[in-house]
Amino acid sequence: MLKVEGLKAGYGAINILWDLSFEVHEGEIVAILGSNGAGKTTMVRAITGMVRPSAGSVNFNGEELAKKSSRYILDKGIVQVPEGRQIFTDMTVLENLEMGAFSKPTKAAFPKNLETAYRRFPKLKERAKQAAGTLSGGEQQMLAVARALIGMPKLLILDEPSLGLAPNIVDDILDVASSMAKNDGIAVLLVEQDITKALACADRGYVIENGRIALQGSARELSTNEHVKKAYLGI
Ligand code: ATP
């Protein structure tokens, strides 16, 4: 589904990502792991067209997206839940969800997708008329995920969903991601610093260090890898 090869990207004269290659298949949850500043968010930006790669390929279902606009990439079905959620705090929950329907097909399917989103996150239905800024951190993250679902993703990118949230809320959010991958065939790219939680939910993973893929393997292989254990799990 997504095949990234030799991706190089950065900001102005500063290069951050070096020769990054990885794949995500349909219905799969792939974790991108790494510590602060490793380049994970830059990688998300390069895939979603927010940072223009200086080299390499981002192939999605056979189409090259590396030089396309973020709107074009969104229309192709790559939808992200950005780090820090970026919900519209002065707008209601429902208005935020409406913002997720950006194209003709997503607008047409909005009533049905809204029902599905409410079924997955019943709290959001209860709070539909409430300003999004008054939601708790966990509810705001749920809103950000629900808004992405309204956009009918083929590939959903979750950038640090665990940030600042209680462990049980993170579990709820990752459960929804698992159910989407297993039941709806949506591919999920899970970018996380919480390596234990990410590997518990993912099928495979890649570890990024200094803008390069340092390790890759199944979730089981990575969670038992000596380097991962020592450098990231503290065991
Ligand atoms: P974190 O987990 O802390 O979010 P990350 O792995 O997502 O880290 P990035 O946000 O991709 O890392 O940052 C990688 C490097 O790129 C960092 O050194 C950061 O300072 C730099 N960087 C990020 N955004 C910009 C920007 N807009 N302009 C210049 N440098 C940036």
CSV table of C-alpha atoms and ligand atoms in Angstrom, one decimal:
chain,number,residue,atom,x,y,z
A,1,MET,CA,0.0,0.0,0.0
A,2,LEU,CA,2.6,2.6,1.1
A,3,LYS,CA,6.2,2.1,0.0
A,4,VAL,CA,8.7,4.7,1.0
A,5,GLU,CA,12.2,4.5,-0.5
A,6,GLY,CA,15.3,6.5,0.0
A,7,LEU,CA,13.4,9.4,1.6
A,8,LYS,CA,15.5,12.4,2.3
A,9,ALA,CA,14.0,15.6,3.9
A,10,GLY,CA,14.7,18.4,6.2
A,11,TYR,CA,14.1,22.1,6.8
A,12,GLY,CA,16.0,24.6,4.6
A,13,ALA,CA,19.7,23.7,4.7
A,14,ILE,CA,19.3,21.3,7.6
A,15,ASN,CA,18.7,17.7,6.5
A,16,ILE,CA,16.9,15.5,9.1
A,17,LEU,CA,15.9,12.3,7.3
A,18,TRP,CA,18.5,10.2,5.5
A,19,ASP,CA,17.7,7.5,3.0
A,20,LEU,CA,14.6,6.2,4.9
A,21,SER,CA,12.9,3.2,3.4
A,22,PHE,CA,9.9,1.3,4.8
A,23,GLU,CA,6.5,-0.3,3.8
A,24,VAL,CA,3.0,-0.5,5.2
A,25,HIS,CA,0.6,-3.1,3.9
A,26,GLU,CA,-3.2,-3.1,3.9
A,27,GLY,CA,-4.8,-3.9,7.3
A,28,GLU,CA,-1.4,-3.7,9.0
A,29,ILE,CA,-0.3,-1.6,12.0
A,30,VAL,CA,3.2,-0.5,11.6
A,31,ALA,CA,5.0,1.3,14.4
A,32,ILE,CA,7.6,4.0,13.8
A,33,LEU,CA,9.6,4.2,17.0
A,34,GLY,CA,12.3,6.6,18.2
A,35,SER,CA,13.2,9.0,20.9
A,36,ASN,CA,12.8,12.8,20.9
A,37,GLY,CA,14.1,14.5,17.8
A,38,ALA,CA,14.8,11.3,15.9
A,39,GLY,CA,12.8,12.6,12.9
A,40,LYS,CA,9.5,10.9,13.3
A,41,THR,CA,7.3,13.9,12.9
A,42,THR,CA,9.4,15.1,10.0
A,43,MET,CA,8.8,11.7,8.3
A,44,VAL,CA,5.1,12.2,8.8
A,45,ARG,CA,5.3,15.6,7.3
A,46,ALA,CA,7.3,14.3,4.3
A,47,ILE,CA,4.7,11.6,3.6
A,48,THR,CA,1.7,14.0,4.0
A,49,GLY,CA,3.2,16.7,1.7
A,50,MET,CA,3.8,19.2,4.5
A,51,VAL,CA,7.6,19.0,4.0
A,52,ARG,CA,8.9,18.5,0.5
A,53,PRO,CA,11.3,15.6,0.3
A,54,SER,CA,14.7,16.5,-1.4
A,55,ALA,CA,15.1,12.9,-2.6
A,56,GLY,CA,13.3,9.5,-2.6
A,57,SER,CA,9.9,8.1,-3.3
A,58,VAL,CA,6.6,7.9,-1.5
A,59,ASN,CA,4.6,5.4,-3.5
A,60,PHE,CA,1.0,4.9,-2.4
A,61,ASN,CA,-1.1,2.2,-4.2
A,62,GLY,CA,1.2,2.5,-7.2
A,63,GLU,CA,1.1,6.3,-7.4
A,64,GLU,CA,4.1,8.6,-6.7
A,65,LEU,CA,3.2,11.2,-4.1
A,66,ALA,CA,6.6,12.7,-3.2
A,67,LYS,CA,6.0,15.9,-5.1
A,68,LYS,CA,2.3,16.2,-4.6
A,69,SER,CA,0.4,18.8,-2.4
A,70,SER,CA,-0.9,17.8,1.0
A,71,ARG,CA,-4.5,18.3,-0.3
A,72,TYR,CA,-3.9,15.8,-3.1
A,73,ILE,CA,-2.3,13.3,-0.7
A,74,LEU,CA,-5.3,13.7,1.7
A,75,ASP,CA,-7.7,13.0,-1.2
A,76,LYS,CA,-5.8,9.8,-1.9
A,77,GLY,CA,-6.7,8.6,1.5
A,78,ILE,CA,-3.6,9.3,3.7
A,79,VAL,CA,-5.1,11.0,6.7
A,80,GLN,CA,-3.1,12.0,9.8
A,81,VAL,CA,-3.9,12.7,13.4
A,82,PRO,CA,-1.2,15.3,14.0
A,83,GLU,CA,1.0,15.5,17.1
A,84,GLY,CA,-0.7,17.7,19.6
A,85,ARG,CA,-4.1,16.9,18.0
A,86,GLN,CA,-4.7,20.4,16.5
A,87,ILE,CA,-8.4,20.5,17.1
A,88,PHE,CA,-10.4,23.7,16.7
A,89,THR,CA,-11.0,24.6,20.4
A,90,ASP,CA,-13.6,27.3,19.9
A,91,MET,CA,-15.7,25.1,17.6
A,92,THR,CA,-18.0,22.4,18.9
A,93,VAL,CA,-17.2,18.7,18.8
A,94,LEU,CA,-19.7,18.3,15.9
A,95,GLU,CA,-18.2,21.2,14.0
A,96,ASN,CA,-14.7,19.7,14.4
A,97,LEU,CA,-16.0,16.4,13.0
A,98,GLU,CA,-17.6,18.2,10.1
A,99,MET,CA,-14.1,19.7,9.3
A,100,GLY,CA,-12.9,16.1,8.7
A,101,ALA,CA,-15.2,15.8,5.6
A,102,PHE,CA,-13.1,17.7,3.2
A,103,SER,CA,-13.9,16.1,-0.2
A,104,LYS,CA,-17.1,15.3,-2.1
A,105,PRO,CA,-17.1,11.5,-1.2
A,106,THR,CA,-16.4,12.2,2.5
A,107,LYS,CA,-19.1,14.9,2.6
A,108,ALA,CA,-21.7,12.5,1.0
A,109,ALA,CA,-20.8,9.8,3.5
A,110,PHE,CA,-20.7,12.2,6.5
A,111,PRO,CA,-23.9,11.1,8.2
A,112,LYS,CA,-23.0,7.4,8.1
A,113,ASN,CA,-19.4,8.0,9.2
A,114,LEU,CA,-20.5,10.3,12.0
A,115,GLU,CA,-22.6,7.4,13.3
A,116,THR,CA,-19.6,5.1,13.2
A,117,ALA,CA,-17.4,7.7,14.9
A,118,TYR,CA,-20.0,8.1,17.7
A,119,ARG,CA,-20.3,4.4,18.1
A,120,ARG,CA,-16.6,4.1,18.5
A,121,PHE,CA,-16.3,7.1,20.8
A,122,PRO,CA,-19.7,7.5,22.6
A,123,LYS,CA,-18.4,10.4,24.8
A,124,LEU,CA,-18.2,12.5,21.6
A,125,LYS,CA,-21.9,12.0,20.9
A,126,GLU,CA,-22.7,13.1,24.5
A,127,ARG,CA,-20.6,16.2,24.0
A,128,ALA,CA,-21.5,17.0,20.4
A,129,LYS,CA,-22.6,20.6,21.1
A,130,GLN,CA,-19.8,21.4,23.6
A,131,ALA,CA,-16.8,23.6,22.6
A,132,ALA,CA,-13.9,21.2,21.8
A,133,GLY,CA,-11.6,23.2,24.0
A,134,THR,CA,-13.6,22.2,27.1
A,135,LEU,CA,-12.9,18.5,26.5
A,136,SER,CA,-10.4,16.6,28.5
A,137,GLY,CA,-7.1,15.7,26.9
A,138,GLY,CA,-8.2,12.1,26.3
A,139,GLU,CA,-11.5,13.3,24.8
A,140,GLN,CA,-9.6,15.7,22.5
A,141,GLN,CA,-7.4,12.9,21.3
A,142,MET,CA,-10.5,10.8,20.6
A,143,LEU,CA,-12.0,13.8,18.7
A,144,ALA,CA,-8.8,14.1,16.6
A,145,VAL,CA,-9.0,10.4,15.8
A,146,ALA,CA,-12.7,10.6,15.0
A,147,ARG,CA,-12.2,13.6,12.7
A,148,ALA,CA,-9.6,11.6,10.8
A,149,LEU,CA,-12.0,8.7,10.5
A,150,ILE,CA,-14.6,11.0,9.0
A,151,GLY,CA,-12.0,11.6,6.2
A,152,MET,CA,-12.2,7.9,5.3
A,153,PRO,CA,-8.6,7.1,5.5
A,154,LYS,CA,-7.0,4.2,3.6
A,155,LEU,CA,-3.8,4.9,5.6
A,156,LEU,CA,-4.2,6.5,9.0
A,157,ILE,CA,-1.2,8.1,10.5
A,158,LEU,CA,-1.2,8.6,14.3
A,159,ASP,CA,1.6,10.9,15.5
A,160,GLU,CA,2.3,10.3,19.2
A,161,PRO,CA,-1.3,9.6,20.3
A,162,SER,CA,-0.1,8.8,23.8
A,163,LEU,CA,1.3,12.2,24.5
A,164,GLY,CA,0.1,13.5,27.8
A,165,LEU,CA,-2.6,10.9,28.2
A,166,ALA,CA,-3.4,8.4,31.0
A,167,PRO,CA,-2.5,4.8,30.0
A,168,ASN,CA,-6.1,3.6,29.9
A,169,ILE,CA,-7.1,6.3,27.4
A,170,VAL,CA,-4.1,5.4,25.2
A,171,ASP,CA,-5.3,1.8,25.3
A,172,ASP,CA,-8.8,2.9,24.2
A,173,ILE,CA,-7.3,4.8,21.3
A,174,LEU,CA,-5.0,2.0,20.2
A,175,ASP,CA,-8.0,-0.4,20.5
A,176,VAL,CA,-9.8,1.7,17.9
A,177,ALA,CA,-6.8,1.7,15.7
A,178,SER,CA,-6.5,-2.1,15.9
A,179,SER,CA,-10.2,-2.6,15.2
A,180,MET,CA,-9.9,-0.4,12.1
A,181,ALA,CA,-6.9,-2.3,10.8
A,182,LYS,CA,-8.4,-5.8,11.5
A,183,ASN,CA,-12.0,-5.1,10.6
A,184,ASP,CA,-11.9,-2.4,7.9
A,185,GLY,CA,-8.6,-3.1,6.2
A,186,ILE,CA,-7.3,0.4,7.0
A,187,ALA,CA,-3.5,0.5,7.3
A,188,VAL,CA,-2.2,2.4,10.4
A,189,LEU,CA,1.2,4.0,10.8
A,190,LEU,CA,1.6,4.5,14.5
A,191,VAL,CA,4.4,7.0,15.4
A,192,GLU,CA,5.2,6.6,19.1
A,193,GLN,CA,7.7,7.2,21.8
A,194,ASP,CA,5.9,4.8,24.1
A,195,ILE,CA,7.5,1.8,22.6
A,196,THR,CA,5.9,-0.8,25.0
A,197,LYS,CA,2.4,0.3,24.0
A,198,ALA,CA,3.2,0.7,20.4
A,199,LEU,CA,4.7,-2.8,20.1
A,200,ALA,CA,1.8,-4.3,22.0
A,201,CYS,CA,-0.5,-3.1,19.3
A,202,ALA,CA,1.6,-3.1,16.1
A,203,ASP,CA,2.3,-6.0,13.7
A,204,ARG,CA,5.7,-4.7,12.7
A,205,GLY,CA,7.9,-1.7,13.5
A,206,TYR,CA,10.9,0.4,12.5
A,207,VAL,CA,13.2,2.2,14.9
A,208,ILE,CA,14.4,5.6,13.7
A,209,GLU,CA,17.7,7.0,15.1
A,210,ASN,CA,19.2,10.3,13.8
A,211,GLY,CA,16.9,10.3,10.8
A,212,ARG,CA,17.8,6.8,9.7
A,213,ILE,CA,16.2,3.4,10.1
A,214,ALA,CA,18.3,1.7,12.7
A,215,LEU,CA,16.3,-1.5,13.2
A,216,GLN,CA,13.2,-3.2,11.7
A,217,GLY,CA,11.2,-6.3,12.4
A,218,SER,CA,8.1,-7.8,13.8
A,219,ALA,CA,6.7,-6.4,17.0
A,220,ARG,CA,7.8,-9.5,18.8
A,221,GLU,CA,11.4,-9.3,17.3
A,222,LEU,CA,11.7,-5.7,18.3
A,223,SER,CA,10.4,-6.1,21.8
A,224,THR,CA,13.0,-8.8,22.5
A,225,ASN,CA,15.8,-7.1,20.7
A,226,GLU,CA,18.7,-6.3,23.0
A,227,HIS,CA,19.3,-2.8,21.7
A,228,VAL,CA,15.6,-1.9,21.9
A,229,LYS,CA,15.4,-3.3,25.5
A,230,LYS,CA,18.5,-1.4,26.6
A,231,ALA,CA,18.0,1.9,24.8
A,232,TYR,CA,14.2,2.3,24.9
A,233,LEU,CA,12.7,-0.1,27.5
A,234,GLY,CA,15.2,0.4,30.2
A,235,ILE,CA,15.5,-3.4,30.8
B,1,ATP,P1,9.5,14.2,19.0
B,1,ATP,O1,9.2,12.8,19.4
B,1,ATP,O2,10.1,15.0,20.1
B,1,ATP,O3,8.3,14.9,18.4
B,1,ATP,P2,10.5,13.6,16.4
B,1,ATP,O4,11.2,12.2,16.3
B,1,ATP,O5,9.1,13.7,15.9
B,1,ATP,O6,10.6,14.1,17.9
B,1,ATP,P3,11.1,15.8,14.7
B,1,ATP,O7,10.0,16.6,15.2
B,1,ATP,O8,10.9,15.2,13.3
B,1,ATP,O9,11.4,14.6,15.7
B,1,ATP,O10,12.4,16.6,14.7
B,1,ATP,C1,13.6,16.2,14.2
B,1,ATP,C2,14.6,17.3,14.1
B,1,ATP,O11,14.1,18.3,13.2
B,1,ATP,C3,14.8,18.0,15.5
B,1,ATP,O12,16.1,18.3,15.6
B,1,ATP,C4,14.0,19.3,15.3
B,1,ATP,O13,14.6,20.4,16.0
B,1,ATP,C5,14.1,19.6,13.8
B,1,ATP,N1,12.9,20.3,13.4
B,1,ATP,C6,11.6,20.0,13.5
B,1,ATP,N2,10.7,20.9,12.9
B,1,ATP,C7,11.5,21.8,12.4
B,1,ATP,C8,11.3,23.1,11.7
B,1,ATP,N3,10.0,23.4,11.4
B,1,ATP,N4,12.4,23.8,11.4
B,1,ATP,C9,13.6,23.4,11.6
B,1,ATP,N5,13.9,22.3,12.3
B,1,ATP,C10,12.9,21.5,12.7
